[in-house]
């Protein structure tokens, strides 16, 4: 599952924030867990300490979900020290993970 932004959909940003929060908060409750969550571009904001979904992501990680966060993106936004969950990753590892997946979902 690849999070390319911190909002879901296009249009009303407030609604997009609400939808993304509901989506991520549902992840730990699923019977089938995604193997890996990847955060790119503004999606990295979801994995930061002050994220409204940080607890859900920490729970998912505790349940065995791998969380990869783009290091280039963290550096670009000056947020590397604010990472709250997951590991800092690079594009090679992200591409390798995506290429091995049966299906890639972009919420």
C-alpha positions as CSV (number, residue, x, y, z in Angstrom):
1,X,0.0,0.0,0.0
2,X,1.5,3.3,-1.1
3,X,0.6,6.6,0.5
4,X,1.5,9.4,-1.9
5,X,-0.2,12.2,0.0
6,X,-1.5,12.8,3.5
7,X,-5.1,13.3,2.1
8,X,-7.4,10.9,0.3
9,X,-8.8,12.0,-3.1
10,X,-8.8,15.4,-4.7
11,X,-11.0,18.3,-4.2
12,X,-12.0,19.3,-0.6
13,X,-8.8,19.1,1.4
14,X,-10.7,19.0,4.8
15,X,-12.7,16.0,3.5
16,X,-9.5,14.3,2.2
17,X,-7.9,14.6,5.6
18,X,-11.0,13.1,7.3
19,X,-11.1,10.2,4.8
20,X,-7.4,9.4,5.1
21,X,-7.7,9.4,8.9
22,X,-10.6,7.0,8.8
23,X,-8.8,4.8,6.3
24,X,-5.6,4.5,8.3
25,X,-7.4,4.1,11.6
26,X,-9.1,1.1,10.1
27,X,-5.9,-0.7,9.1
28,X,-5.1,-2.3,12.5
29,X,-8.7,-3.7,12.7
30,X,-8.4,-5.6,9.4
31,X,-8.3,-9.4,9.5
32,X,-5.9,-9.4,6.5
33,X,-3.0,-7.0,7.1
34,X,-1.1,-5.4,4.3
35,X,2.5,-6.6,4.2
36,X,4.1,-3.2,3.8
37,X,3.0,0.4,3.9
38,X,5.1,2.9,1.9
39,X,5.0,6.7,2.5
40,X,6.1,9.1,-0.2
41,X,5.9,12.8,-0.9
42,X,3.4,14.5,1.5
43,X,2.3,11.0,2.6
44,X,5.3,11.0,5.0
45,X,3.4,13.4,7.2
46,X,1.2,10.5,8.2
47,X,4.2,8.8,9.8
48,X,5.4,11.7,11.8
49,X,5.1,12.1,15.6
50,X,2.3,14.6,15.5
51,X,0.3,12.7,12.9
52,X,-3.4,12.1,13.8
53,X,-2.9,8.5,12.7
54,X,0.4,7.8,14.4
55,X,-1.1,5.4,17.0
56,X,-2.9,3.3,14.3
57,X,0.4,3.1,12.4
58,X,2.3,2.0,15.5
59,X,-0.3,-0.6,16.1
60,X,-0.1,-1.9,12.6
61,X,3.7,-2.1,12.9
62,X,3.4,-4.0,16.2
63,X,1.1,-6.4,14.3
64,X,3.9,-7.1,11.8
65,X,3.2,-4.6,9.0
66,X,6.4,-3.2,7.5
67,X,6.5,0.6,7.3
68,X,8.9,2.3,4.8
69,X,9.2,6.0,4.8
70,X,11.0,7.8,1.9
71,X,14.2,9.3,3.3
72,X,14.5,11.8,0.4
73,X,11.0,13.1,1.2
74,X,11.8,13.4,4.9
75,X,14.9,15.4,4.0
76,X,13.0,17.6,1.4
77,X,10.4,18.6,4.0
78,X,12.9,18.8,6.8
79,X,11.1,16.2,8.9
80,X,13.7,13.4,9.4
81,X,13.9,14.0,13.1
82,X,10.1,13.9,13.5
83,X,9.6,10.4,12.2
84,X,7.3,8.6,14.6
85,X,7.0,5.1,13.0
86,X,8.6,2.9,10.4
87,X,12.1,3.0,9.0
88,X,13.8,5.6,6.7
89,X,14.0,3.9,3.3
90,X,15.4,4.7,-0.1
91,X,13.9,4.4,-3.6
92,X,15.7,1.2,-4.4
93,X,14.1,-0.6,-1.4
94,X,10.7,1.0,-2.2
95,X,10.8,0.0,-5.8
96,X,12.0,-3.5,-4.9
97,X,9.0,-3.9,-2.5
98,X,6.5,-2.5,-5.0
99,X,7.8,-4.7,-7.9
100,X,7.5,-7.9,-5.7
101,X,3.9,-7.1,-4.7
102,X,1.0,-8.9,-6.3
103,X,-1.0,-5.7,-6.1
104,X,-0.2,-2.1,-5.1
105,X,-3.0,0.0,-3.6
106,X,-2.9,3.8,-3.6
107,X,-5.5,5.2,-1.1
